[in-house]
mmCIF file of C-alpha atoms in Angstrom:
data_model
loop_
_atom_site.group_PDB
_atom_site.id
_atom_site.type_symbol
_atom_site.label_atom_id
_atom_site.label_comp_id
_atom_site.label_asym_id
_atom_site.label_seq_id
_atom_site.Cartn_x
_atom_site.Cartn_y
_atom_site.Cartn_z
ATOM 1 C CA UNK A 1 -9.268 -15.621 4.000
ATOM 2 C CA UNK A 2 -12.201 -15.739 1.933
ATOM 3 C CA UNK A 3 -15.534 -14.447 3.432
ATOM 4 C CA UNK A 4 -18.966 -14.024 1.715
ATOM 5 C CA UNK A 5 -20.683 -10.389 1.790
ATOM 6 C CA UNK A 6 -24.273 -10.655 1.217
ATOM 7 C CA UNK A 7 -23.158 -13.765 -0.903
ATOM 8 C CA UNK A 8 -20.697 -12.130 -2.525
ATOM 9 C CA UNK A 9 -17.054 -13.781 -2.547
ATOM 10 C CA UNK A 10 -14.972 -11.479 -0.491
ATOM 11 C CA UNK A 11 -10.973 -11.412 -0.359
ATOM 12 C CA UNK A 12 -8.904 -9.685 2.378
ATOM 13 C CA UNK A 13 -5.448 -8.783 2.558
ATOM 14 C CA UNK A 14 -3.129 -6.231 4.744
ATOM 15 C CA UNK A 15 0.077 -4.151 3.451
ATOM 16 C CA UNK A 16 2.002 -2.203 5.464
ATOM 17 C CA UNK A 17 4.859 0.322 4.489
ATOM 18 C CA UNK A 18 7.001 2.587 7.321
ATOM 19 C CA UNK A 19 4.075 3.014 9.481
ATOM 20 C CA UNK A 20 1.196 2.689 7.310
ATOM 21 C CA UNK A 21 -1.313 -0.299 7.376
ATOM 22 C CA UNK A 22 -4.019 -0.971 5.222
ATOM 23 C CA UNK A 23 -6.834 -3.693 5.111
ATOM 24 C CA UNK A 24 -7.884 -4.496 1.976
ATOM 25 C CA UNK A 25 -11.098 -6.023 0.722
ATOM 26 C CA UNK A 26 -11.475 -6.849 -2.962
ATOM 27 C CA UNK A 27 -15.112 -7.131 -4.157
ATOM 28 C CA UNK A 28 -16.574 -8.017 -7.290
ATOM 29 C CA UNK A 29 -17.705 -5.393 -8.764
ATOM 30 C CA UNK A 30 -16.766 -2.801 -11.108
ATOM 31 C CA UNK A 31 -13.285 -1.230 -10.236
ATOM 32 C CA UNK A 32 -13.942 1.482 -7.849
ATOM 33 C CA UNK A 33 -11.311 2.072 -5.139
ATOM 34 C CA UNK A 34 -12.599 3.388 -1.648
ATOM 35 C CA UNK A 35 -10.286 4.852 0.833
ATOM 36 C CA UNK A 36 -11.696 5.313 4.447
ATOM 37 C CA UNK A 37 -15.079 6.091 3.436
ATOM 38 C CA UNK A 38 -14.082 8.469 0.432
ATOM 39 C CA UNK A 39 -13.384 7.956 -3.261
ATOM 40 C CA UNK A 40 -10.231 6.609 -3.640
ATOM 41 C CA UNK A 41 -9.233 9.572 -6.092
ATOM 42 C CA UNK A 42 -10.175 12.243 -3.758
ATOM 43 C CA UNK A 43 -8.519 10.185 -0.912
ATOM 44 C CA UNK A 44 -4.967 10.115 -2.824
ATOM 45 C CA UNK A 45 -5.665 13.718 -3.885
ATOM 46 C CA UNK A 46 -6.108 12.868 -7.755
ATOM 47 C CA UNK A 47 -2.234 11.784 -7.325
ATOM 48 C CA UNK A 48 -1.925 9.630 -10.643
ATOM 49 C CA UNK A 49 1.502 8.045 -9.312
ATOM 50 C CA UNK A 50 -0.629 7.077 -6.127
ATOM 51 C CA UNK A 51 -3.619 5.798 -7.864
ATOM 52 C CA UNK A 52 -1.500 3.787 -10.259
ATOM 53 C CA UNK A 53 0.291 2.140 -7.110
ATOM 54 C CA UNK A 54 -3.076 1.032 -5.329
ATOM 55 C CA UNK A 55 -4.365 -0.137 -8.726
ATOM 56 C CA UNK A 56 -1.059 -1.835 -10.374
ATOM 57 C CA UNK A 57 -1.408 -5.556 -8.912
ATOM 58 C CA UNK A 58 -5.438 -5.746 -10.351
ATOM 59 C CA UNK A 59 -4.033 -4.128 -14.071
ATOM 60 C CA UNK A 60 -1.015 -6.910 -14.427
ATOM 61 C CA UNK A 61 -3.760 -9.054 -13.949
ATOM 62 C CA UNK A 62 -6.459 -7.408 -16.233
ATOM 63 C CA UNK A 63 -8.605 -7.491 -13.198
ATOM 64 C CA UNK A 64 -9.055 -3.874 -13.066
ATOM 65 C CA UNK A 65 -12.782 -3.991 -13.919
ATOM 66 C CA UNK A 66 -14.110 -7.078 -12.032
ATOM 67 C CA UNK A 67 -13.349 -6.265 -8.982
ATOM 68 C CA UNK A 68 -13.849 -3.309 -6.118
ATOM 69 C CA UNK A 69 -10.961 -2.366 -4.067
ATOM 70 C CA UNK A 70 -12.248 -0.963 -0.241
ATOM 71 C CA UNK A 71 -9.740 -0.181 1.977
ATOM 72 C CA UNK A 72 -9.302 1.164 5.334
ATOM 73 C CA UNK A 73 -5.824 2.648 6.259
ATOM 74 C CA UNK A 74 -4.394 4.526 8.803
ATOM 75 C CA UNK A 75 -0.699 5.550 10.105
ATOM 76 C CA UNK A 76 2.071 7.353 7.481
ATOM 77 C CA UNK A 77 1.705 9.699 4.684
ATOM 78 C CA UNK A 78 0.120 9.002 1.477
ATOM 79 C CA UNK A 79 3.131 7.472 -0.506
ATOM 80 C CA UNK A 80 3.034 4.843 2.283
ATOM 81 C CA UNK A 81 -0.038 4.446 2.773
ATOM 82 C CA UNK A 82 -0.355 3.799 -1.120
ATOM 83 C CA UNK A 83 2.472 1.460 -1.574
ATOM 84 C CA UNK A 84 0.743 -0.668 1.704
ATOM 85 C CA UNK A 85 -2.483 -0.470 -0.502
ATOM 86 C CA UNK A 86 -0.927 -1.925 -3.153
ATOM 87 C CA UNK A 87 0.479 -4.785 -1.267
ATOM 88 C CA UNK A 88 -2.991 -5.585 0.150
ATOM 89 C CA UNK A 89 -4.451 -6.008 -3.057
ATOM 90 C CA UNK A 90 -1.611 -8.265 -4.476
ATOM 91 C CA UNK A 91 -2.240 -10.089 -1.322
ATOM 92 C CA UNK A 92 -5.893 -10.121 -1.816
ATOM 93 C CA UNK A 93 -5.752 -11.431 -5.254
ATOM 94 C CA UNK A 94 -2.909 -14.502 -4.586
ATOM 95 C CA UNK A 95 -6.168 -15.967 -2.128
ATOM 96 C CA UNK A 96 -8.424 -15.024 -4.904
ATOM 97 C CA UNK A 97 -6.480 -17.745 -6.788
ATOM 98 C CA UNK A 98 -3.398 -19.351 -6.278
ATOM 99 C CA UNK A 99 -2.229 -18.632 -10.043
ATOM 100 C CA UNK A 100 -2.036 -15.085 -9.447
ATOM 101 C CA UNK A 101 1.078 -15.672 -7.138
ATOM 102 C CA UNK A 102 3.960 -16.097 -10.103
ATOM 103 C CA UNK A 103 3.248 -12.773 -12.436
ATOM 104 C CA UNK A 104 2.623 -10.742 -8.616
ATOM 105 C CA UNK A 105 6.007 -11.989 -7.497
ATOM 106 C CA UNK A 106 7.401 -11.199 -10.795
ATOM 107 C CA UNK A 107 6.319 -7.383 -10.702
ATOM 108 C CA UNK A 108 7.420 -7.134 -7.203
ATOM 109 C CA UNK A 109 4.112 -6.633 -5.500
ATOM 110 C CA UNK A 110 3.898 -9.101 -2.898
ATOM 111 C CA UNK A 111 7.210 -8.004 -1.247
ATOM 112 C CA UNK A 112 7.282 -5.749 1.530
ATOM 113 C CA UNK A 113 9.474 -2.605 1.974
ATOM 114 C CA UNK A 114 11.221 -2.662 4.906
ATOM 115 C CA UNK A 115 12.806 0.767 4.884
ATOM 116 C CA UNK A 116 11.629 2.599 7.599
ATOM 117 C CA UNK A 117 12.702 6.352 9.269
ATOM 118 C CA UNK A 118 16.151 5.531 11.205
ATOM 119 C CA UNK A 119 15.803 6.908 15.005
ATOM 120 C CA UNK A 120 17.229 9.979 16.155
ATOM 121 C CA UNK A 121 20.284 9.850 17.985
ATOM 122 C CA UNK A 122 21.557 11.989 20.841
ATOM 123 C CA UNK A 123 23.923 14.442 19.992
ATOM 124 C CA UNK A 124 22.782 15.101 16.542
ATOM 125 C CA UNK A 125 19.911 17.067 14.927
ATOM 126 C CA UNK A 126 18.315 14.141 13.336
ATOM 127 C CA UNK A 127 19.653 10.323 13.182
ATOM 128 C CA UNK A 128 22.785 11.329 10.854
ATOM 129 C CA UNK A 129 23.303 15.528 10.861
ATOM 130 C CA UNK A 130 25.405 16.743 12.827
ATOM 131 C CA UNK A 131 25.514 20.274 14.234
ATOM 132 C CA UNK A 132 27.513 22.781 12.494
ATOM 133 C CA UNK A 133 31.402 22.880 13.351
ATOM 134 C CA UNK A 134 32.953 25.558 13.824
ATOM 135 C CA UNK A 135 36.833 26.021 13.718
ATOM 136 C CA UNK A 136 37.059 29.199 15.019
#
């Protein structure tokens, strides 16, 4: 959906990833990420593996300049929180133009991943260990 911002074009798009979500907002501007308020560095704790993730989809592109990433998250831990960032900006950028869809899809950023934590079950310590047997 494309919105205007003070008259500025203004692309959104949501990832989510185990039981993050993120709503992403691409900007033009000049390539800063904002996470929740902060500076997306200081957000992902200066994590280069995370900051790569949020920012891969705008550098296959060579977008990484023209346009400011702001997004608001919540839910998970930081590797899924930053893997749902990144598939809110590949979102983001297929409505920024259609032609962006084919190299996204190639890379692998516009699919979801639907692993998720497997439930508990009764019986066992957590949803697969078993307690300790003992012959004797």
């Amino acid at each position: 959906m494309q919105a205007t911002d003070t008259g500025r074009a203004v692309y959104w798009g949501t990832g989510r990833r185990k039981c993050s979500v993120a709503r992403v907002r691409l900007v033009p501007g000049t390539g800063i990420l904002t996470v929740n308020g902060k500076e997306g560095d200081l957000y992902l704790q200066f994590n280069p593996t995370y900051l790569a993730l949020a920012k891969a989809p705008l550098e296959t592109l060579g977008l990484e300049k023209e346009y400011d990433i702001l997004v608001k998250v919540e839910g998970g831990g930081l590797t899924g929180q930053a893997d749902s960032i990144r598939l809110g900006v590949a979102r983001a950028l297929c409505q920024l133009d259609p032609d962006n869809r084919k190299p996204l899809k190639i890379e692998g950023y516009l699919t979801r991943d639907p692993r998720a934590k497997e439930r508990k079950k009764y019986g066992l310590r957590k949803a697969r260990k078993a307690p300790q047997y003992s012959k004797r």
